[in-house]
Amino acid sequence: MKIGLEKWIVIVTVVSAALLQLIDTSIVNVTLLQMMGNLGATLEDIGWVITSYAAANVVMIAMAGWLSARFGRRNFFAASIIVFTLASIMCGLSTNVWELVFFRFIQGIGGGGLLPMSQAIIVETFPKEELGLANAIYGMGVIIGPTIGPALGGLLTDHLSWHWVFFVNIPVGIAATAMTFLYVREPKDRPPSRGMDWPGIAFLVAGVGALQVVLERGNQEDWFDSKMITFLSVVAAVGVVGFIWRELTCEHPVVNLKLFAERRFAVGSLFNFILGFGLFSSVFVIPVFAQNFLGFTATDTGMLLIPGSLATAFCMPIIGKALQKNGPARLFSGIGFFMFYLFTAMLAHLNASSGQGDFFWPLIVRGVGLGLIFIPLMTITMIGLKGRDIPQGAGITNMVRQLGGSFGVALVATFIDRRTAFHQTILSAFVTPYSESARQRLAGLTNMFSSLGADAATAHQKALAMLEFTVARQAELLSYLDSFFVVGIFFLACIPLLFLFGGSKAEPGAPGHTSMVAE
């Protein structure tokens, strides 16, 4: 067991590496327009910059436990940082969009090992009675990383260029690699190296990789109207079913799905999916709403999310300390889910004239709520695993959270598109020649354009276009408000599911726990 200052150096090292991966899941989102212009790419082409990274990332997250057992945890962790850093350099040096897509794929491969290995190293470095506090520090990276990504990306793009969203990884990557070799140690109970589960790996790559592409690209490709999405959906279904069958029957599986036999781990994985759904879908919809509808700049949108991140950072160590003193983990999570509902309910009252101040308190509530959910959730989920199962468990929970985020973004994006069309149809039914208010509005707009010098016919056409634009904008606003409301109801409905964790006798910090760390 690490003692004194050394264990805190380890946690700073692994959290720094985890932040590299987490920030890069969202940092490029605000730079896509600049990339398109600089690289001469279409919107469809540039979308693969995000998709390639996500697909490679989620597959490697699932394989992380097996790879660490085969090559050694420290070696695999350090290699992941090195691959990620080198790929970042090449991304920044790319001269066309397909070079960038390829190196983002390599970057995703490197980044896939960072999250689960960071979590596994932390769990094995700290005794169980300190695990709540350790998870709080790790959780700050997991929650804050995707949030500060857009802010950092906006600042770098506006003041330097899009290349720097990749170059910024270089110093952190070099420092994290050096600190890994100096301070991270192999666990004494490292599992023996097993043979290659090639069928399991093939099913994993085909199933999870195809599923990730479907979720990332489905809405843009109009889902099953696209032959590509239909084909990949079939591949995903066959691959996932084959993967589950193989891993449950194989003697030495690449991913140990039998961990789900442990109830707390299975229920915790479900809630990790829910957490990913809420975290990534909210991080997705708020910037889209602020930029596309309210007209915020990339930097303004990124800065909008900072106060909530600071609230998360402030409350996480407090919650970790409370868990260390045998605080009620389920109660904390329940309060967190309710606060997330309050956050969405507050956003559901925004309007077309809302400004940055209208987001401040809702995002503060969200930040505190996510802290209350994350720390107890991670501690309860991992606390029942034995030393050799820890990296496998960390890989599974992180993969599930990433997939939850992908499902969340895909479903919310599709929901917004469908509800926009629905509201536009309803609102358009009231804009007819028989509506007195519509006629008055059209006459007022016509007079306005006539006063600006347009002839009668042109003024009438512009007035019709303006009226149509107003209807479309109102429909878009209503669809965003609907999405906030539905996500909030989803989190409210999750509160009763917390009782699936069972009693509180095995909660973090309870008497009778022993350290997970190999002495």
CSV table of C-alpha atoms in Angstrom, one decimal, residues 43-480:
chain,number,residue,atom,x,y,z
A,43,LEU,CA,-19.9,18.7,-42.5
A,44,GLU,CA,-20.4,15.0,-43.1
A,45,ASP,CA,-16.6,14.4,-43.4
A,46,ILE,CA,-15.7,16.3,-40.3
A,47,GLY,CA,-18.2,14.3,-38.2
A,48,TRP,CA,-15.9,11.3,-38.6
A,49,VAL,CA,-13.3,13.2,-36.5
A,50,ILE,CA,-15.6,12.6,-33.5
A,51,THR,CA,-16.9,9.2,-34.5
A,52,SER,CA,-13.5,7.6,-35.1
A,53,TYR,CA,-12.3,8.7,-31.7
A,54,ALA,CA,-15.4,7.5,-29.9
A,55,ALA,CA,-15.5,4.1,-31.6
A,56,ALA,CA,-11.9,3.2,-31.0
A,57,ASN,CA,-12.1,4.6,-27.4
A,58,VAL,CA,-15.1,2.5,-26.3
A,59,VAL,CA,-13.6,-0.8,-27.6
A,60,MET,CA,-10.3,-0.2,-25.9
A,61,ILE,CA,-12.0,0.7,-22.6
A,62,ALA,CA,-13.7,-2.7,-22.7
A,63,MET,CA,-10.4,-4.5,-23.4
A,64,ALA,CA,-8.3,-2.5,-20.8
A,65,GLY,CA,-8.6,-5.0,-18.0
A,66,TRP,CA,-7.4,-7.9,-20.2
A,67,LEU,CA,-4.6,-5.9,-21.8
A,68,SER,CA,-3.3,-4.7,-18.4
A,69,ALA,CA,-3.2,-8.4,-17.2
A,70,ARG,CA,-1.3,-9.5,-20.3
A,71,PHE,CA,1.3,-6.7,-20.5
A,72,GLY,CA,1.3,-5.3,-17.0
A,73,ARG,CA,-0.7,-2.4,-15.6
A,74,ARG,CA,2.0,0.1,-15.5
A,75,ASN,CA,3.4,-0.8,-18.9
A,76,PHE,CA,-0.1,-0.7,-20.5
A,77,PHE,CA,-1.0,2.6,-18.8
A,78,ALA,CA,2.3,4.3,-19.8
A,79,ALA,CA,1.9,2.9,-23.4
A,80,SER,CA,-1.6,4.3,-23.6
A,81,ILE,CA,-0.4,7.8,-22.6
A,82,ILE,CA,2.5,7.6,-25.1
A,83,VAL,CA,0.2,6.5,-28.0
A,84,PHE,CA,-2.3,9.2,-27.0
A,85,THR,CA,0.3,11.9,-26.9
A,86,LEU,CA,2.0,11.0,-30.2
A,87,ALA,CA,-1.4,10.7,-31.9
A,88,SER,CA,-2.3,14.2,-30.6
A,89,ILE,CA,0.9,15.6,-32.2
A,90,MET,CA,0.0,14.0,-35.5
A,91,CYS,CA,-3.7,15.2,-35.3
A,92,GLY,CA,-2.4,18.8,-34.9
A,93,LEU,CA,-0.1,18.3,-37.9
A,94,SER,CA,-2.7,16.8,-40.2
A,95,THR,CA,-3.1,18.5,-43.6
A,96,ASN,CA,-6.4,16.9,-44.7
A,97,VAL,CA,-9.5,15.6,-43.0
A,98,TRP,CA,-8.9,11.9,-43.5
A,99,GLU,CA,-5.4,12.2,-42.0
A,100,LEU,CA,-7.1,13.8,-39.0
A,101,VAL,CA,-9.8,11.0,-38.8
A,102,PHE,CA,-7.0,8.3,-38.9
A,103,PHE,CA,-4.9,9.9,-36.2
A,104,ARG,CA,-8.1,10.6,-34.1
A,105,PHE,CA,-8.7,6.8,-34.3
A,106,ILE,CA,-5.2,6.1,-33.0
A,107,GLN,CA,-5.7,8.7,-30.3
A,108,GLY,CA,-8.9,6.9,-29.3
A,109,ILE,CA,-7.0,3.6,-29.0
A,110,GLY,CA,-4.5,5.3,-26.7
A,111,GLY,CA,-7.1,7.1,-24.7
A,112,GLY,CA,-9.2,3.9,-24.2
A,113,GLY,CA,-6.8,2.6,-21.5
A,114,LEU,CA,-6.5,5.8,-19.5
A,115,LEU,CA,-9.9,5.9,-17.7
A,116,PRO,CA,-10.2,2.3,-16.5
A,117,MET,CA,-6.5,2.0,-15.6
A,118,SER,CA,-6.7,5.3,-13.7
A,119,GLN,CA,-9.6,4.0,-11.7
A,120,ALA,CA,-8.0,0.6,-11.1
A,121,ILE,CA,-4.8,2.1,-9.9
A,122,ILE,CA,-6.6,4.4,-7.5
A,123,VAL,CA,-8.7,1.6,-6.0
A,124,GLU,CA,-5.6,-0.5,-5.4
A,125,THR,CA,-3.6,2.4,-4.0
A,126,PHE,CA,-6.0,3.5,-1.3
A,127,PRO,CA,-7.5,1.4,1.5
A,128,LYS,CA,-11.3,0.9,1.5
A,129,GLU,CA,-11.8,3.4,4.3
A,130,GLU,CA,-10.3,6.1,2.1
A,131,LEU,CA,-11.8,4.9,-1.1
A,132,GLY,CA,-14.6,7.5,-1.0
A,133,LEU,CA,-12.2,10.4,-0.9
A,134,ALA,CA,-10.0,8.8,-3.6
A,135,ASN,CA,-13.0,8.4,-5.9
A,136,ALA,CA,-14.0,12.0,-5.2
A,137,ILE,CA,-10.6,13.2,-6.6
A,138,TYR,CA,-10.9,10.8,-9.5
A,139,GLY,CA,-14.5,11.9,-10.0
A,140,MET,CA,-13.5,15.5,-10.3
A,141,GLY,CA,-11.7,14.6,-13.5
A,142,VAL,CA,-14.5,12.4,-14.9
A,143,ILE,CA,-17.1,15.0,-14.4
A,144,ILE,CA,-15.1,18.2,-15.0
A,145,GLY,CA,-13.2,16.9,-18.1
A,146,PRO,CA,-16.1,16.8,-20.6
A,147,THR,CA,-17.3,20.1,-19.2
A,148,ILE,CA,-14.2,22.1,-19.5
A,149,GLY,CA,-13.4,20.7,-22.9
A,150,PRO,CA,-15.6,23.1,-24.9
A,151,ALA,CA,-14.3,26.1,-22.9
A,152,LEU,CA,-10.7,25.1,-23.4
A,153,GLY,CA,-11.4,24.3,-27.1
A,154,GLY,CA,-13.1,27.7,-27.6
A,155,LEU,CA,-10.3,29.7,-26.0
A,156,LEU,CA,-7.5,27.8,-28.0
A,157,THR,CA,-9.4,28.1,-31.3
A,158,ASP,CA,-10.3,31.8,-30.9
A,159,HIS,CA,-6.9,32.9,-29.8
A,160,LEU,CA,-4.5,30.4,-31.5
A,161,SER,CA,-5.9,27.8,-34.0
A,162,TRP,CA,-7.7,24.5,-34.0
A,163,HIS,CA,-4.3,22.7,-34.0
A,164,TRP,CA,-3.7,23.7,-30.4
A,165,VAL,CA,-6.6,21.6,-29.1
A,166,PHE,CA,-4.3,18.7,-29.8
A,167,PHE,CA,-0.9,20.3,-29.1
A,168,VAL,CA,-2.1,21.2,-25.6
A,169,ASN,CA,-1.9,17.5,-24.7
A,170,ILE,CA,1.8,17.2,-25.2
A,171,PRO,CA,3.2,18.6,-21.9
A,172,VAL,CA,0.6,16.8,-19.8
A,173,GLY,CA,1.3,13.6,-21.7
A,174,ILE,CA,5.1,13.8,-21.2
A,175,ALA,CA,4.7,14.6,-17.5
A,176,ALA,CA,2.2,11.8,-16.9
A,177,THR,CA,4.4,9.3,-18.6
A,178,ALA,CA,7.4,10.2,-16.5
A,179,MET,CA,5.4,10.1,-13.3
A,180,THR,CA,3.9,6.8,-14.2
A,181,PHE,CA,7.3,5.1,-14.6
A,182,LEU,CA,8.5,6.7,-11.4
A,183,TYR,CA,5.6,6.2,-9.0
A,184,VAL,CA,3.1,3.7,-10.3
A,185,ARG,CA,3.8,0.1,-9.3
A,186,GLU,CA,2.5,-3.3,-10.5
A,187,PRO,CA,0.1,-5.0,-8.0
A,188,LYS,CA,1.6,-8.0,-6.2
A,189,ASP,CA,-1.4,-10.1,-7.1
A,190,ARG,CA,-1.2,-9.4,-10.8
A,191,PRO,CA,-3.2,-12.1,-12.7
A,192,PRO,CA,-1.2,-14.5,-14.9
A,193,SER,CA,-1.1,-13.8,-18.6
A,194,ARG,CA,-3.7,-15.8,-20.6
A,195,GLY,CA,-4.0,-16.8,-24.2
A,196,MET,CA,-5.5,-14.5,-26.8
A,197,ASP,CA,-9.3,-14.7,-27.0
A,198,TRP,CA,-9.4,-13.9,-30.6
A,199,PRO,CA,-13.1,-14.7,-31.2
A,200,GLY,CA,-14.0,-12.5,-28.2
A,201,ILE,CA,-11.9,-9.6,-29.5
A,202,ALA,CA,-13.4,-9.9,-32.9
A,203,PHE,CA,-17.0,-9.9,-31.5
A,204,LEU,CA,-16.1,-7.0,-29.3
A,205,VAL,CA,-14.6,-4.8,-32.1
A,206,ALA,CA,-17.5,-5.7,-34.5
A,207,GLY,CA,-20.4,-5.3,-31.9
A,208,VAL,CA,-19.3,-2.4,-29.7
A,209,GLY,CA,-17.5,-0.6,-32.5
A,210,ALA,CA,-20.4,-0.8,-34.9
A,211,LEU,CA,-22.8,0.2,-32.1
A,212,GLN,CA,-20.8,3.3,-31.3
A,213,VAL,CA,-20.7,4.4,-35.0
A,214,VAL,CA,-24.5,3.9,-35.2
A,215,LEU,CA,-25.1,6.0,-32.1
A,216,GLU,CA,-22.7,8.7,-33.3
A,217,ARG,CA,-23.9,8.9,-36.9
A,218,GLY,CA,-27.5,7.6,-36.7
A,219,ASN,CA,-29.2,11.0,-36.4
A,220,GLN,CA,-27.1,12.6,-39.1
A,221,GLU,CA,-27.8,9.7,-41.5
A,222,ASP,CA,-31.6,9.7,-40.7
A,223,TRP,CA,-31.2,6.3,-38.9
A,224,PHE,CA,-32.6,3.3,-40.8
A,225,ASP,CA,-33.3,5.3,-44.0
A,226,SER,CA,-29.5,4.9,-44.4
A,227,LYS,CA,-28.2,1.6,-45.7
A,228,MET,CA,-24.9,2.2,-43.8
A,229,ILE,CA,-26.7,2.6,-40.5
A,230,THR,CA,-29.0,-0.4,-41.2
A,231,PHE,CA,-26.0,-2.6,-42.0
A,232,LEU,CA,-24.0,-1.5,-39.0
A,233,SER,CA,-27.0,-2.1,-36.7
A,234,VAL,CA,-27.1,-5.7,-37.9
A,235,VAL,CA,-23.4,-6.0,-37.3
A,236,ALA,CA,-23.7,-4.5,-33.9
A,237,ALA,CA,-26.6,-6.8,-32.9
A,238,VAL,CA,-24.8,-9.9,-34.1
A,239,GLY,CA,-21.5,-8.8,-32.6
A,240,VAL,CA,-22.9,-7.9,-29.2
A,241,VAL,CA,-24.9,-11.2,-28.9
A,242,GLY,CA,-21.8,-13.2,-30.1
A,243,PHE,CA,-19.6,-11.3,-27.7
A,244,ILE,CA,-21.9,-12.0,-24.7
A,245,TRP,CA,-22.1,-15.7,-25.6
A,246,ARG,CA,-18.3,-16.0,-26.1
A,247,GLU,CA,-17.4,-14.3,-22.9
A,248,LEU,CA,-19.7,-16.3,-20.8
A,249,THR,CA,-18.5,-19.7,-22.2
A,250,CYS,CA,-14.8,-18.9,-22.7
A,251,GLU,CA,-12.4,-20.1,-20.0
A,252,HIS,CA,-10.2,-17.0,-20.2
A,253,PRO,CA,-12.5,-14.2,-21.6
A,254,VAL,CA,-11.2,-10.8,-22.8
A,255,VAL,CA,-13.9,-9.2,-20.7
A,256,ASN,CA,-15.1,-11.0,-17.6
A,257,LEU,CA,-18.9,-10.6,-17.8
A,258,LYS,CA,-19.4,-12.9,-14.9
A,259,LEU,CA,-18.7,-9.9,-12.6
A,260,PHE,CA,-22.3,-9.0,-13.2
A,261,ALA,CA,-23.2,-11.9,-10.9
A,262,GLU,CA,-22.2,-9.6,-8.0
A,263,ARG,CA,-25.4,-7.6,-7.4
A,264,ARG,CA,-23.8,-4.3,-6.4
A,265,PHE,CA,-21.5,-4.3,-9.4
A,266,ALA,CA,-24.5,-5.1,-11.8
A,267,VAL,CA,-26.7,-2.4,-10.3
A,268,GLY,CA,-23.8,0.0,-10.2
A,269,SER,CA,-23.1,-0.6,-13.9
A,270,LEU,CA,-26.8,0.2,-14.6
A,271,PHE,CA,-26.4,3.5,-12.8
A,272,ASN,CA,-23.1,4.2,-14.6
A,273,PHE,CA,-25.1,3.9,-17.8
A,274,ILE,CA,-27.7,6.4,-16.4
A,275,LEU,CA,-24.9,8.7,-15.2
A,276,GLY,CA,-23.3,8.7,-18.7
A,277,PHE,CA,-26.7,9.4,-20.3
A,278,GLY,CA,-27.3,12.5,-18.1
A,279,LEU,CA,-23.7,13.8,-18.1
A,280,PHE,CA,-23.0,13.6,-21.8
A,281,SER,CA,-26.5,14.5,-23.1
A,282,SER,CA,-26.6,17.6,-20.9
A,283,VAL,CA,-23.1,18.6,-22.0
A,284,PHE,CA,-24.3,18.1,-25.6
A,285,VAL,CA,-27.7,19.9,-25.5
A,286,ILE,CA,-26.7,23.0,-23.5
A,287,PRO,CA,-23.9,24.1,-25.9
A,288,VAL,CA,-26.0,23.3,-28.9
A,289,PHE,CA,-28.9,25.3,-27.5
A,290,ALA,CA,-26.7,28.2,-26.5
A,291,GLN,CA,-24.8,28.5,-29.8
A,292,ASN,CA,-27.5,27.5,-32.4
A,293,PHE,CA,-30.5,29.2,-30.7
A,294,LEU,CA,-29.2,31.9,-28.4
A,295,GLY,CA,-26.2,32.9,-30.6
A,296,PHE,CA,-23.4,32.4,-28.0
A,297,THR,CA,-19.8,32.2,-29.2
A,298,ALA,CA,-17.7,29.1,-28.7
A,299,THR,CA,-15.8,30.7,-25.9
A,300,ASP,CA,-18.9,32.1,-24.2
A,301,THR,CA,-20.6,28.7,-24.4
A,302,GLY,CA,-17.5,27.0,-22.9
A,303,MET,CA,-17.3,29.5,-20.1
A,304,LEU,CA,-21.0,29.0,-19.4
A,305,LEU,CA,-20.2,25.5,-18.0
A,306,ILE,CA,-17.3,26.4,-15.8
A,307,PRO,CA,-19.3,27.5,-12.6
A,308,GLY,CA,-21.1,24.1,-12.5
A,309,SER,CA,-17.7,22.3,-12.8
A,310,LEU,CA,-16.3,24.3,-9.9
A,311,ALA,CA,-19.4,23.4,-7.9
A,312,THR,CA,-18.7,19.7,-8.6
A,313,ALA,CA,-15.0,20.1,-7.7
A,314,PHE,CA,-16.0,21.8,-4.4
A,315,CYS,CA,-18.5,19.3,-3.2
A,316,MET,CA,-16.8,16.0,-4.3
A,317,PRO,CA,-14.1,16.0,-1.5
A,318,ILE,CA,-16.8,16.8,1.0
A,319,ILE,CA,-18.9,13.9,-0.1
A,320,GLY,CA,-15.8,11.7,-0.2
A,321,LYS,CA,-15.0,12.6,3.4
A,322,ALA,CA,-18.6,11.9,4.4
A,323,LEU,CA,-18.5,8.4,2.8
A,324,GLN,CA,-15.2,7.8,4.6
A,325,LYS,CA,-17.1,8.4,7.9
A,326,ASN,CA,-19.8,5.9,6.9
A,327,GLY,CA,-22.2,8.4,5.2
A,328,PRO,CA,-25.4,7.1,3.6
A,329,ALA,CA,-24.3,6.5,0.0
A,330,ARG,CA,-27.8,5.7,-1.3
A,331,LEU,CA,-29.2,8.9,0.3
A,332,PHE,CA,-26.5,11.0,-1.3
A,333,SER,CA,-27.2,9.5,-4.7
A,334,GLY,CA,-31.0,10.0,-4.3
A,335,ILE,CA,-30.5,13.7,-3.5
A,336,GLY,CA,-28.2,13.9,-6.5
A,337,PHE,CA,-30.8,12.5,-8.9
A,338,PHE,CA,-33.4,14.9,-7.5
A,339,MET,CA,-31.1,17.9,-7.9
A,340,PHE,CA,-30.5,16.8,-11.5
A,341,TYR,CA,-34.2,16.8,-12.0
A,342,LEU,CA,-34.4,20.4,-10.5
A,343,PHE,CA,-31.6,21.4,-12.9
A,344,THR,CA,-33.6,20.3,-16.0
A,345,ALA,CA,-36.8,21.7,-14.6
A,346,MET,CA,-35.1,25.2,-14.2
A,347,LEU,CA,-33.8,25.0,-17.8
A,348,ALA,CA,-37.3,24.0,-19.1
A,349,HIS,CA,-38.4,27.6,-18.3
A,350,LEU,CA,-35.8,29.4,-20.6
A,351,ASN,CA,-36.9,31.5,-23.5
A,352,ALA,CA,-35.5,33.1,-26.6
A,353,SER,CA,-34.2,36.1,-24.7
A,354,SER,CA,-32.4,34.1,-22.0
A,355,GLY,CA,-28.8,35.1,-21.3
A,356,GLN,CA,-25.8,33.7,-19.5
A,357,GLY,CA,-27.2,34.6,-16.1
A,358,ASP,CA,-30.2,32.3,-16.7
A,359,PHE,CA,-27.9,29.3,-16.8
A,360,PHE,CA,-25.8,30.0,-13.7
A,361,TRP,CA,-27.9,28.5,-10.9
A,362,PRO,CA,-29.3,25.6,-12.9
A,363,LEU,CA,-25.7,24.6,-13.8
A,364,ILE,CA,-24.6,25.0,-10.1
A,365,VAL,CA,-27.5,22.7,-9.1
A,366,ARG,CA,-26.3,20.2,-11.8
A,367,GLY,CA,-22.7,20.4,-10.6
A,368,VAL,CA,-23.6,19.6,-7.0
A,369,GLY,CA,-26.1,16.9,-8.1
A,370,LEU,CA,-23.5,15.1,-10.3
A,371,GLY,CA,-21.0,15.1,-7.4
A,372,LEU,CA,-23.7,13.5,-5.1
A,373,ILE,CA,-24.4,10.8,-7.7
A,374,PHE,CA,-20.9,10.0,-8.8
A,375,ILE,CA,-18.9,9.4,-5.7
A,376,PRO,CA,-21.3,7.1,-3.9
A,377,LEU,CA,-22.0,5.3,-7.2
A,378,MET,CA,-18.4,4.6,-8.0
A,379,THR,CA,-17.5,3.6,-4.4
A,380,ILE,CA,-20.5,1.2,-4.1
A,381,THR,CA,-19.9,-0.4,-7.5
A,382,MET,CA,-16.2,-1.2,-7.1
A,383,ILE,CA,-16.0,-1.9,-3.4
A,384,GLY,CA,-17.0,-5.6,-3.6
A,385,LEU,CA,-14.4,-6.6,-6.2
A,386,LYS,CA,-11.3,-8.5,-5.4
A,387,GLY,CA,-7.9,-7.4,-6.5
A,388,ARG,CA,-7.7,-9.3,-9.8
A,389,ASP,CA,-11.2,-8.2,-10.8
A,390,ILE,CA,-10.6,-4.5,-10.2
A,391,PRO,CA,-9.2,-3.6,-13.7
A,392,GLN,CA,-11.9,-5.7,-15.4
A,393,GLY,CA,-14.6,-4.0,-13.3
A,394,ALA,CA,-13.1,-0.6,-14.0
A,395,GLY,CA,-13.1,-1.3,-17.8
A,396,ILE,CA,-16.7,-2.5,-17.8
A,397,THR,CA,-18.0,0.4,-15.7
A,398,ASN,CA,-16.2,3.0,-17.9
A,399,MET,CA,-17.4,1.3,-21.1
A,400,VAL,CA,-21.0,1.3,-19.8
A,401,ARG,CA,-20.8,5.0,-18.9
A,402,GLN,CA,-19.4,5.9,-22.3
A,403,LEU,CA,-22.1,3.9,-24.1
A,404,GLY,CA,-24.7,5.6,-21.8
A,405,GLY,CA,-23.3,8.9,-23.0
A,406,SER,CA,-23.5,7.9,-26.6
A,407,PHE,CA,-27.1,6.6,-26.2
A,408,GLY,CA,-28.0,9.9,-24.4
A,409,VAL,CA,-26.6,12.2,-27.1
A,410,ALA,CA,-28.1,10.1,-29.9
A,411,LEU,CA,-31.6,9.9,-28.3
A,412,VAL,CA,-31.7,13.6,-27.3
A,413,ALA,CA,-30.5,14.8,-30.7
A,414,THR,CA,-33.2,12.6,-32.4
A,415,PHE,CA,-35.8,13.7,-29.9
A,416,ILE,CA,-35.1,17.4,-30.6
A,417,ASP,CA,-35.3,16.9,-34.4
A,418,ARG,CA,-38.6,15.0,-34.1
A,419,ARG,CA,-40.2,17.4,-31.6
A,420,THR,CA,-39.1,20.4,-33.7
A,421,ALA,CA,-41.0,19.0,-36.7
A,422,PHE,CA,-44.0,18.2,-34.4
A,423,HIS,CA,-44.2,21.7,-32.9
A,424,GLN,CA,-43.7,23.3,-36.3
A,425,THR,CA,-46.7,21.4,-37.7
A,426,ILE,CA,-48.8,22.4,-34.7
A,427,LEU,CA,-47.8,26.0,-34.8
A,428,SER,CA,-48.2,26.3,-38.6
A,429,ALA,CA,-51.8,25.2,-38.3
A,430,PHE,CA,-52.5,28.5,-36.5
A,431,VAL,CA,-50.8,30.6,-39.2
A,432,THR,CA,-53.5,30.8,-41.8
A,433,PRO,CA,-55.4,33.5,-43.7
A,434,TYR,CA,-58.3,32.8,-41.4
A,435,SER,CA,-56.4,33.7,-38.2
A,436,GLU,CA,-56.8,37.3,-37.2
A,437,SER,CA,-53.6,37.4,-35.2
A,438,ALA,CA,-51.6,35.9,-38.1
A,439,ARG,CA,-53.1,38.5,-40.5
A,440,GLN,CA,-52.2,41.3,-38.1
A,441,ARG,CA,-48.7,40.0,-37.7
A,442,LEU,CA,-48.2,39.6,-41.4
A,443,ALA,CA,-49.5,43.2,-42.0
A,444,GLY,CA,-47.2,44.6,-39.4
A,445,LEU,CA,-44.2,42.9,-40.9
A,446,THR,CA,-45.2,44.0,-44.4
A,447,ASN,CA,-45.4,47.6,-43.3
A,448,MET,CA,-42.0,47.3,-41.6
A,449,PHE,CA,-40.3,46.1,-44.8
A,450,SER,CA,-42.2,48.7,-46.8
A,451,SER,CA,-40.9,51.5,-44.5
A,452,LEU,CA,-37.4,50.2,-45.2
A,453,GLY,CA,-37.8,50.8,-48.9
A,454,ALA,CA,-39.1,47.5,-50.3
A,455,ASP,CA,-41.9,47.6,-52.9
A,456,ALA,CA,-45.3,46.1,-52.0
A,457,ALA,CA,-44.7,42.6,-53.5
A,458,THR,CA,-41.1,42.3,-52.0
A,459,ALA,CA,-42.3,43.5,-48.6
A,460,HIS,CA,-45.1,40.9,-48.6
A,461,GLN,CA,-42.6,38.1,-49.5
A,462,LYS,CA,-40.2,39.1,-46.9
A,463,ALA,CA,-43.0,39.3,-44.3
A,464,LEU,CA,-44.0,35.8,-45.2
A,465,ALA,CA,-40.4,34.6,-44.8
A,466,MET,CA,-40.1,36.3,-41.5
A,467,LEU,CA,-43.3,34.8,-40.2
A,468,GLU,CA,-42.1,31.3,-41.3
A,469,PHE,CA,-38.8,31.9,-39.6
A,470,THR,CA,-40.6,33.0,-36.4
A,471,VAL,CA,-42.7,29.8,-36.4
A,472,ALA,CA,-39.6,27.6,-37.0
A,473,ARG,CA,-37.7,29.4,-34.2
A,474,GLN,CA,-40.5,29.0,-31.7
A,475,ALA,CA,-40.8,25.3,-32.6
A,476,GLU,CA,-37.1,24.8,-32.1
A,477,LEU,CA,-37.3,26.5,-28.7
A,478,LEU,CA,-40.2,24.3,-27.6
A,479,SER,CA,-38.3,21.2,-28.7
A,480,TYR,CA,-35.2,22.1,-26.5
